Amino acid sequence: MTARRIIPCLDVKDGRVVKGVRFEGHVDMGDAAELAARHRDDGADELVFYDITASPQGRTLDYGWVESVARLLDIPFCVAGGIRTVEQAARCLDHGADKVSINSPALERPELIAEMAERLGRQCVVVGVDSRKVGDDWMVHQYTGDPTASRGAGRRTLDWIVEAQGLGAGEIVLNCMDEDGVRRGYDLEQLGAARARLTIPLVASGGAGCMAHFTDVFERADVSGALAASVFHTGTVRIPDLKRELAAAGVEVRP
């Protein structure tokens, strides 16, 4: 098994990092560049940057901003936000990003996943999935960066991740909306069900509140990476301490 990845996520709005609870009530967490540099120095394996209002506003992210982030980092980073064409994705990579994540645009036009994988290589293509329990099933939601625009996508989560994998996604990030910002642990049931249906890497998102939650998600849901935001931004969980605890529990991590 390859080393499990610790991935801070920076939800960016107007150049500032914000964080909400269950995708609502966003509050300012600080400057994006300063937080990125701190996480880099603390030993993050990757970083993810989401321009959370790009898709709801019908625009894509700022390539100059991507380039400025790339100059700061010597670890892989992924960008997301309103990327609707292969050309836009390619420009993100040309400006220094290592991966591109698509979410709502992939739901609008699933063949975008295949087009990106063919031209850019599937290792660069991440599909983000925002999922919430509806009745007895998990359902996909879209435009979640703006509470006024967020809505159900009419797709079952487990069906959509399998379809995305078949189209060429190289990785799935499963954002469990019911646990987002609540800090009571990852949705192990949903993540385990997703892991059983995928052969590509799965990254858990939503719910981390303490170091034990990371151990649980790696051991019980067998994910490839764990993404978190506020616990890292606030210093509630420090990455060096987390990696020591994971290693002590027998979870393989990079130093």
PDB file of C-alpha atoms in Angstrom:
ATOM      1  CA  MET A   1       0.000   0.000   0.000  1.00  0.00           C
ATOM      2  CA  THR A   2       1.333   3.452  -0.887  1.00  0.00           C
ATOM      3  CA  ALA A   3       1.661   6.062   1.822  1.00  0.00           C
ATOM      4  CA  ARG A   4      -1.594   7.707   2.841  1.00  0.00           C
ATOM      5  CA  ARG A   5      -1.851  11.411   2.065  1.00  0.00           C
ATOM      6  CA  ILE A   6      -2.682  14.311   4.373  1.00  0.00           C
ATOM      7  CA  ILE A   7      -4.297  17.067   2.318  1.00  0.00           C
ATOM      8  CA  PRO A   8      -5.244  20.492   3.649  1.00  0.00           C
ATOM      9  CA  CYS A   9      -8.049  22.098   1.663  1.00  0.00           C
ATOM     10  CA  LEU A  10      -8.303  25.830   1.142  1.00  0.00           C
ATOM     11  CA  ASP A  11     -11.736  27.060   0.110  1.00  0.00           C
ATOM     12  CA  VAL A  12     -10.990  30.425  -1.472  1.00  0.00           C
ATOM     13  CA  LYS A  13     -13.373  33.343  -1.930  1.00  0.00           C
ATOM     14  CA  ASP A  14     -12.060  36.691  -3.174  1.00  0.00           C
ATOM     15  CA  GLY A  15      -8.498  35.655  -2.358  1.00  0.00           C
ATOM     16  CA  ARG A  16      -9.294  34.706   1.237  1.00  0.00           C
ATOM     17  CA  VAL A  17      -9.662  31.257   2.751  1.00  0.00           C
ATOM     18  CA  VAL A  18     -13.140  30.684   4.188  1.00  0.00           C
ATOM     19  CA  LYS A  19     -14.783  27.813   6.034  1.00  0.00           C
ATOM     20  CA  GLY A  20     -18.373  27.022   6.801  1.00  0.00           C
ATOM     21  CA  VAL A  21     -20.434  24.294   8.391  1.00  0.00           C
ATOM     22  CA  ARG A  22     -22.236  21.971   5.991  1.00  0.00           C
ATOM     23  CA  PHE A  23     -21.304  24.347   3.159  1.00  0.00           C
ATOM     24  CA  GLU A  24     -23.027  27.364   4.770  1.00  0.00           C
ATOM     25  CA  GLY A  25     -22.117  30.326   6.992  1.00  0.00           C
ATOM     26  CA  HIS A  26     -18.581  30.836   5.665  1.00  0.00           C
ATOM     27  CA  VAL A  27     -16.185  32.763   7.897  1.00  0.00           C
ATOM     28  CA  ASP A  28     -12.768  34.172   7.064  1.00  0.00           C
ATOM     29  CA  MET A  29      -9.830  31.918   7.966  1.00  0.00           C
ATOM     30  CA  GLY A  30      -6.943  33.982   6.598  1.00  0.00           C
ATOM     31  CA  ASP A  31      -4.791  34.720   3.581  1.00  0.00           C
ATOM     32  CA  ALA A  32      -4.575  31.869   1.080  1.00  0.00           C
ATOM     33  CA  ALA A  33      -0.859  32.249   0.365  1.00  0.00           C
ATOM     34  CA  GLU A  34       0.095  32.441   4.050  1.00  0.00           C
ATOM     35  CA  LEU A  35      -1.911  29.348   4.953  1.00  0.00           C
ATOM     36  CA  ALA A  36      -0.543  27.434   1.961  1.00  0.00           C
ATOM     37  CA  ALA A  37       3.034  28.196   2.989  1.00  0.00           C
ATOM     38  CA  ARG A  38       2.344  27.156   6.579  1.00  0.00           C
ATOM     39  CA  HIS A  39       0.833  23.825   5.561  1.00  0.00           C
ATOM     40  CA  ARG A  40       3.731  23.216   3.174  1.00  0.00           C
ATOM     41  CA  ASP A  41       6.240  23.788   5.949  1.00  0.00           C
ATOM     42  CA  ASP A  42       4.272  21.560   8.340  1.00  0.00           C
ATOM     43  CA  GLY A  43       4.575  18.561   6.014  1.00  0.00           C
ATOM     44  CA  ALA A  44       1.350  18.463   4.021  1.00  0.00           C
ATOM     45  CA  ASP A  45       1.533  15.914   1.211  1.00  0.00           C
ATOM     46  CA  GLU A  46      -0.678  17.930  -1.139  1.00  0.00           C
ATOM     47  CA  LEU A  47      -2.836  21.025  -1.103  1.00  0.00           C
ATOM     48  CA  VAL A  48      -6.223  21.592  -2.684  1.00  0.00           C
ATOM     49  CA  PHE A  49      -7.532  25.026  -3.616  1.00  0.00           C
ATOM     50  CA  TYR A  50     -11.215  25.511  -4.398  1.00  0.00           C
ATOM     51  CA  ASP A  51     -12.509  28.788  -5.782  1.00  0.00           C
ATOM     52  CA  ILE A  52     -15.889  28.058  -4.239  1.00  0.00           C
ATOM     53  CA  THR A  53     -17.923  30.726  -6.035  1.00  0.00           C
ATOM     54  CA  ALA A  54     -16.578  30.177  -9.562  1.00  0.00           C
ATOM     55  CA  SER A  55     -19.124  27.598 -10.728  1.00  0.00           C
ATOM     56  CA  PRO A  56     -22.190  29.308  -9.197  1.00  0.00           C
ATOM     57  CA  GLN A  57     -21.044  32.598 -10.773  1.00  0.00           C
ATOM     58  CA  GLY A  58     -20.434  31.002 -14.173  1.00  0.00           C
ATOM     59  CA  ARG A  59     -16.725  31.842 -14.327  1.00  0.00           C
ATOM     60  CA  THR A  60     -13.420  30.010 -13.999  1.00  0.00           C
ATOM     61  CA  LEU A  61     -10.535  30.643 -11.636  1.00  0.00           C
ATOM     62  CA  ASP A  62      -7.736  33.178 -12.073  1.00  0.00           C
ATOM     63  CA  TYR A  63      -4.724  31.627 -13.847  1.00  0.00           C
ATOM     64  CA  GLY A  64      -2.421  34.329 -12.495  1.00  0.00           C
ATOM     65  CA  TRP A  65      -3.428  33.325  -8.993  1.00  0.00           C
ATOM     66  CA  VAL A  66      -2.663  29.674  -9.822  1.00  0.00           C
ATOM     67  CA  GLU A  67       0.797  30.705 -10.997  1.00  0.00           C
ATOM     68  CA  SER A  68       1.450  32.713  -7.835  1.00  0.00           C
ATOM     69  CA  VAL A  69       0.514  29.698  -5.699  1.00  0.00           C
ATOM     70  CA  ALA A  70       2.772  27.430  -7.764  1.00  0.00           C
ATOM     71  CA  ARG A  71       5.749  29.657  -6.996  1.00  0.00           C
ATOM     72  CA  LEU A  72       5.192  29.101  -3.280  1.00  0.00           C
ATOM     73  CA  LEU A  73       4.979  25.323  -3.316  1.00  0.00           C
ATOM     74  CA  ASP A  74       7.237  22.328  -3.780  1.00  0.00           C
ATOM     75  CA  ILE A  75       4.445  19.814  -3.130  1.00  0.00           C
ATOM     76  CA  PRO A  76       1.630  18.815  -5.494  1.00  0.00           C
ATOM     77  CA  PHE A  77      -1.444  20.982  -5.550  1.00  0.00           C
ATOM     78  CA  CYS A  78      -4.843  20.693  -7.127  1.00  0.00           C
ATOM     79  CA  VAL A  79      -7.123  23.526  -8.211  1.00  0.00           C
ATOM     80  CA  ALA A  80     -10.854  23.666  -8.761  1.00  0.00           C
ATOM     81  CA  GLY A  81     -13.415  26.258  -9.651  1.00  0.00           C
ATOM     82  CA  GLY A  82     -15.601  26.594 -12.719  1.00  0.00           C
ATOM     83  CA  ILE A  83     -13.330  24.598 -15.065  1.00  0.00           C
ATOM     84  CA  ARG A  84     -15.646  23.714 -17.957  1.00  0.00           C
ATOM     85  CA  THR A  85     -13.300  22.962 -20.851  1.00  0.00           C
ATOM     86  CA  VAL A  86     -10.141  20.982 -21.531  1.00  0.00           C
ATOM     87  CA  GLU A  87      -8.462  24.230 -22.541  1.00  0.00           C
ATOM     88  CA  GLN A  88      -9.168  25.800 -19.166  1.00  0.00           C
ATOM     89  CA  ALA A  89      -7.851  22.718 -17.403  1.00  0.00           C
ATOM     90  CA  ALA A  90      -4.714  22.716 -19.545  1.00  0.00           C
ATOM     91  CA  ARG A  91      -4.090  26.368 -18.713  1.00  0.00           C
ATOM     92  CA  CYS A  92      -4.253  25.563 -15.010  1.00  0.00           C
ATOM     93  CA  LEU A  93      -1.578  22.904 -15.506  1.00  0.00           C
ATOM     94  CA  ASP A  94       0.467  25.248 -17.685  1.00  0.00           C
ATOM     95  CA  HIS A  95       0.419  27.792 -14.856  1.00  0.00           C
ATOM     96  CA  GLY A  96       1.780  25.280 -12.350  1.00  0.00           C
ATOM     97  CA  ALA A  97      -1.060  23.175 -10.958  1.00  0.00           C
ATOM     98  CA  ASP A  98      -0.441  19.421 -10.760  1.00  0.00           C
ATOM     99  CA  LYS A  99      -4.086  18.334 -10.845  1.00  0.00           C
ATOM    100  CA  VAL A 100      -7.422  19.821 -11.820  1.00  0.00           C
ATOM    101  CA  SER A 101     -10.637  19.001  -9.991  1.00  0.00           C
ATOM    102  CA  ILE A 102     -14.044  19.286 -11.595  1.00  0.00           C
ATOM    103  CA  ASN A 103     -17.378  18.973  -9.864  1.00  0.00           C
ATOM    104  CA  SER A 104     -20.508  20.756 -11.104  1.00  0.00           C
ATOM    105  CA  PRO A 105     -19.176  21.108 -14.685  1.00  0.00           C
ATOM    106  CA  ALA A 106     -18.699  17.324 -14.835  1.00  0.00           C
ATOM    107  CA  LEU A 107     -22.304  16.840 -13.782  1.00  0.00           C
ATOM    108  CA  GLU A 108     -23.423  19.281 -16.474  1.00  0.00           C
ATOM    109  CA  ARG A 109     -21.400  17.471 -19.143  1.00  0.00           C
ATOM    110  CA  PRO A 110     -19.904  14.129 -18.034  1.00  0.00           C
ATOM    111  CA  GLU A 111     -17.934  13.694 -21.262  1.00  0.00           C
ATOM    112  CA  LEU A 112     -15.667  16.494 -20.004  1.00  0.00           C
ATOM    113  CA  ILE A 113     -14.016  13.895 -17.760  1.00  0.00           C
ATOM    114  CA  ALA A 114     -13.125  11.705 -20.742  1.00  0.00           C
ATOM    115  CA  GLU A 115     -11.889  14.657 -22.791  1.00  0.00           C
ATOM    116  CA  MET A 116      -9.601  15.812 -20.000  1.00  0.00           C
ATOM    117  CA  ALA A 117      -8.275  12.318 -19.318  1.00  0.00           C
ATOM    118  CA  GLU A 118      -7.473  11.755 -22.989  1.00  0.00           C
ATOM    119  CA  ARG A 119      -5.616  15.020 -23.472  1.00  0.00           C
ATOM    120  CA  LEU A 120      -4.061  15.629 -20.063  1.00  0.00           C
ATOM    121  CA  GLY A 121      -3.747  12.114 -18.613  1.00  0.00           C
ATOM    122  CA  ARG A 122      -6.104  10.681 -16.050  1.00  0.00           C
ATOM    123  CA  GLN A 123      -3.573  11.222 -13.258  1.00  0.00           C
ATOM    124  CA  CYS A 124      -4.345  14.955 -13.563  1.00  0.00           C
ATOM    125  CA  VAL A 125      -8.132  14.561 -13.454  1.00  0.00           C
ATOM    126  CA  VAL A 126      -9.873  14.680 -10.083  1.00  0.00           C
ATOM    127  CA  VAL A 127     -13.645  14.527  -9.778  1.00  0.00           C
ATOM    128  CA  GLY A 128     -15.060  16.157  -6.675  1.00  0.00           C
ATOM    129  CA  VAL A 129     -18.399  14.821  -5.471  1.00  0.00           C
ATOM    130  CA  ASP A 130     -20.557  16.687  -2.952  1.00  0.00           C
ATOM    131  CA  SER A 131     -22.866  14.131  -1.363  1.00  0.00           C
ATOM    132  CA  ARG A 132     -25.694  14.295   1.169  1.00  0.00           C
ATOM    133  CA  LYS A 133     -28.018  11.677   2.651  1.00  0.00           C
ATOM    134  CA  VAL A 134     -31.509  11.979   1.213  1.00  0.00           C
ATOM    135  CA  GLY A 135     -33.919   9.440   2.634  1.00  0.00           C
ATOM    136  CA  ASP A 136     -32.140   6.099   2.599  1.00  0.00           C
ATOM    137  CA  ASP A 137     -29.579   6.956  -0.074  1.00  0.00           C
ATOM    138  CA  TRP A 138     -26.665   9.294  -0.721  1.00  0.00           C
ATOM    139  CA  MET A 139     -27.336  11.849  -3.441  1.00  0.00           C
ATOM    140  CA  VAL A 140     -25.036  14.199  -5.360  1.00  0.00           C
ATOM    141  CA  HIS A 141     -25.391  17.975  -5.012  1.00  0.00           C
ATOM    142  CA  GLN A 142     -23.999  20.732  -7.195  1.00  0.00           C
ATOM    143  CA  TYR A 143     -23.149  24.459  -7.002  1.00  0.00           C
ATOM    144  CA  THR A 144     -22.521  23.943  -3.303  1.00  0.00           C
ATOM    145  CA  GLY A 145     -20.103  26.888  -3.018  1.00  0.00           C
ATOM    146  CA  ASP A 146     -23.121  29.230  -2.925  1.00  0.00           C
ATOM    147  CA  PRO A 147     -25.931  28.219  -0.529  1.00  0.00           C
ATOM    148  CA  THR A 148     -28.441  30.123  -2.671  1.00  0.00           C
ATOM    149  CA  ALA A 149     -27.485  28.122  -5.772  1.00  0.00           C
ATOM    150  CA  SER A 150     -26.862  24.689  -4.208  1.00  0.00           C
ATOM    151  CA  ARG A 151     -29.243  21.982  -5.339  1.00  0.00           C
ATOM    152  CA  GLY A 152     -29.561  18.252  -5.847  1.00  0.00           C
ATOM    153  CA  ALA A 153     -28.093  16.890  -9.069  1.00  0.00           C
ATOM    154  CA  GLY A 154     -30.567  14.020  -9.421  1.00  0.00           C
ATOM    155  CA  ARG A 155     -27.841  11.358  -9.246  1.00  0.00           C
ATOM    156  CA  ARG A 156     -27.082   8.655  -6.719  1.00  0.00           C
ATOM    157  CA  THR A 157     -23.601   9.193  -5.320  1.00  0.00           C
ATOM    158  CA  LEU A 158     -22.434   5.594  -5.696  1.00  0.00           C
ATOM    159  CA  ASP A 159     -23.650   5.465  -9.302  1.00  0.00           C
ATOM    160  CA  TRP A 160     -21.974   8.750 -10.189  1.00  0.00           C
ATOM    161  CA  ILE A 161     -18.540   7.850  -8.799  1.00  0.00           C
ATOM    162  CA  VAL A 162     -18.530   4.610 -10.797  1.00  0.00           C
ATOM    163  CA  GLU A 163     -19.540   6.506 -13.939  1.00  0.00           C
ATOM    164  CA  ALA A 164     -16.829   9.113 -13.353  1.00  0.00           C
ATOM    165  CA  GLN A 165     -14.219   6.386 -12.896  1.00  0.00           C
ATOM    166  CA  GLY A 166     -15.309   4.735 -16.138  1.00  0.00           C
ATOM    167  CA  LEU A 167     -15.042   8.024 -18.002  1.00  0.00           C
ATOM    168  CA  GLY A 168     -11.416   8.457 -16.952  1.00  0.00           C
ATOM    169  CA  ALA A 169     -11.259  10.132 -13.553  1.00  0.00           C
ATOM    170  CA  GLY A 170      -7.939   9.450 -11.872  1.00  0.00           C
ATOM    171  CA  GLU A 171      -9.178  10.198  -8.366  1.00  0.00           C
ATOM    172  CA  ILE A 172     -12.422  10.867  -6.519  1.00  0.00           C
ATOM    173  CA  VAL A 173     -12.737  13.339  -3.665  1.00  0.00           C
ATOM    174  CA  LEU A 174     -15.921  12.527  -1.779  1.00  0.00           C
ATOM    175  CA  ASN A 175     -17.178  15.503   0.186  1.00  0.00           C
ATOM    176  CA  CYS A 176     -19.667  14.224   2.761  1.00  0.00           C
ATOM    177  CA  MET A 177     -21.794  17.313   3.216  1.00  0.00           C
ATOM    178  CA  ASP A 178     -23.638  16.215   6.340  1.00  0.00           C
ATOM    179  CA  GLU A 179     -20.324  16.016   8.217  1.00  0.00           C
ATOM    180  CA  ASP A 180     -18.662  19.107   6.719  1.00  0.00           C
ATOM    181  CA  GLY A 181     -17.337  21.393   9.442  1.00  0.00           C
ATOM    182  CA  VAL A 182     -19.088  19.436  12.210  1.00  0.00           C
ATOM    183  CA  ARG A 183     -15.845  17.818  13.459  1.00  0.00           C
ATOM    184  CA  ARG A 184     -17.436  14.569  14.625  1.00  0.00           C
ATOM    185  CA  GLY A 185     -15.521  12.301  12.250  1.00  0.00           C
ATOM    186  CA  TYR A 186     -15.595  11.250   8.620  1.00  0.00           C
ATOM    187  CA  ASP A 187     -18.645   9.454   7.216  1.00  0.00           C
ATOM    188  CA  LEU A 188     -17.117   5.989   7.387  1.00  0.00           C
ATOM    189  CA  GLU A 189     -20.228   4.227   6.111  1.00  0.00           C
ATOM    190  CA  GLN A 190     -20.474   6.296   2.956  1.00  0.00           C
ATOM    191  CA  LEU A 191     -16.730   6.294   2.330  1.00  0.00           C
ATOM    192  CA  GLY A 192     -16.527   2.536   2.832  1.00  0.00           C
ATOM    193  CA  ALA A 193     -19.353   1.995   0.347  1.00  0.00           C
ATOM    194  CA  ALA A 194     -17.583   4.228  -2.161  1.00  0.00           C
ATOM    195  CA  ARG A 195     -14.220   2.516  -1.636  1.00  0.00           C
ATOM    196  CA  ALA A 196     -15.816  -0.875  -2.391  1.00  0.00           C
ATOM    197  CA  ARG A 197     -16.934   0.376  -5.810  1.00  0.00           C
ATOM    198  CA  LEU A 198     -13.731   2.077  -6.929  1.00  0.00           C
ATOM    199  CA  THR A 199     -10.347   0.945  -8.156  1.00  0.00           C
ATOM    200  CA  ILE A 200      -8.905   4.485  -8.339  1.00  0.00           C
ATOM    201  CA  PRO A 201      -7.771   6.511  -5.317  1.00  0.00           C
ATOM    202  CA  LEU A 202     -10.498   7.850  -3.027  1.00  0.00           C
ATOM    203  CA  VAL A 203      -9.957  10.917  -0.842  1.00  0.00           C
ATOM    204  CA  ALA A 204     -12.175  11.502   2.191  1.00  0.00           C
ATOM    205  CA  SER A 205     -13.502  14.990   2.886  1.00  0.00           C
ATOM    206  CA  GLY A 206     -15.748  16.380   5.601  1.00  0.00           C
ATOM    207  CA  GLY A 207     -15.833  15.780   9.333  1.00  0.00           C
ATOM    208  CA  ALA A 208     -12.282  15.750  10.728  1.00  0.00           C
ATOM    209  CA  GLY A 209     -12.192  17.074  14.267  1.00  0.00           C
ATOM    210  CA  CYS A 210      -9.241  15.326  15.938  1.00  0.00           C
ATOM    211  CA  MET A 211      -6.319  13.062  15.102  1.00  0.00           C
ATOM    212  CA  ALA A 212      -8.260   9.892  15.889  1.00  0.00           C
ATOM    213  CA  HIS A 213     -10.655  10.662  13.040  1.00  0.00           C
ATOM    214  CA  PHE A 214      -7.807  10.385  10.541  1.00  0.00           C
ATOM    215  CA  THR A 215      -6.714   7.040  11.941  1.00  0.00           C
ATOM    216  CA  ASP A 216     -10.303   5.805  11.721  1.00  0.00           C
ATOM    217  CA  VAL A 217     -10.813   6.817   8.112  1.00  0.00           C
ATOM    218  CA  PHE A 218      -7.565   5.256   6.936  1.00  0.00           C
ATOM    219  CA  GLU A 219      -8.046   2.017   8.860  1.00  0.00           C
ATOM    220  CA  ARG A 220     -11.822   1.558   8.482  1.00  0.00           C
ATOM    221  CA  ALA A 221     -12.616   3.134   5.101  1.00  0.00           C
ATOM    222  CA  ASP A 222      -9.256   2.376   3.425  1.00  0.00           C
ATOM    223  CA  VAL A 223      -9.068   5.767   1.692  1.00  0.00           C
ATOM    224  CA  SER A 224      -5.937   6.938  -0.076  1.00  0.00           C
ATOM    225  CA  GLY A 225      -5.996  10.418   1.392  1.00  0.00           C
ATOM    226  CA  ALA A 226      -7.780  12.489   4.005  1.00  0.00           C
ATOM    227  CA  LEU A 227      -8.674  16.061   3.248  1.00  0.00           C
ATOM    228  CA  ALA A 228      -9.483  18.590   5.967  1.00  0.00           C
ATOM    229  CA  ALA A 229      -9.690  22.331   6.352  1.00  0.00           C
ATOM    230  CA  SER A 230     -10.526  24.092   9.608  1.00  0.00           C
ATOM    231  CA  VAL A 231      -8.656  21.716  11.938  1.00  0.00           C
ATOM    232  CA  PHE A 232      -5.456  22.495  10.033  1.00  0.00           C
ATOM    233  CA  HIS A 233      -6.106  26.209   9.513  1.00  0.00           C
ATOM    234  CA  THR A 234      -6.804  26.802  13.215  1.00  0.00           C
ATOM    235  CA  GLY A 235      -4.000  24.561  14.468  1.00  0.00           C
ATOM    236  CA  THR A 236      -6.419  22.213  16.236  1.00  0.00           C
ATOM    237  CA  VAL A 237      -4.555  19.398  14.490  1.00  0.00           C
ATOM    238  CA  ARG A 238      -0.922  19.937  13.578  1.00  0.00           C
ATOM    239  CA  ILE A 239       0.309  17.886  10.641  1.00  0.00           C
ATOM    240  CA  PRO A 240       3.638  16.800  12.228  1.00  0.00           C
ATOM    241  CA  ASP A 241       1.797  15.530  15.308  1.00  0.00           C
ATOM    242  CA  LEU A 242      -0.816  13.834  13.150  1.00  0.00           C
ATOM    243  CA  LYS A 243       1.766  12.010  11.095  1.00  0.00           C
ATOM    244  CA  ARG A 244       3.532  10.768  14.221  1.00  0.00           C
ATOM    245  CA  GLU A 245       0.255   9.445  15.611  1.00  0.00           C
ATOM    246  CA  LEU A 246      -0.686   7.767  12.335  1.00  0.00           C
ATOM    247  CA  ALA A 247       2.736   6.119  12.061  1.00  0.00           C
ATOM    248  CA  ALA A 248       2.444   4.889  15.645  1.00  0.00           C
ATOM    249  CA  ALA A 249      -0.912   3.328  14.723  1.00  0.00           C
ATOM    250  CA  GLY A 250       0.675   1.505  11.804  1.00  0.00           C
ATOM    251  CA  VAL A 251      -0.630   3.790   9.049  1.00  0.00           C
ATOM    252  CA  GLU A 252       2.050   4.397   6.440  1.00  0.00           C
ATOM    253  CA  VAL A 253       2.636   8.116   5.906  1.00  0.00           C
ATOM    254  CA  ARG A 254       5.402  10.181   4.392  1.00  0.00           C
ATOM    255  CA  PRO A 255       7.772  11.827   6.902  1.00  0.00           C
TER     256      PRO A 255
END
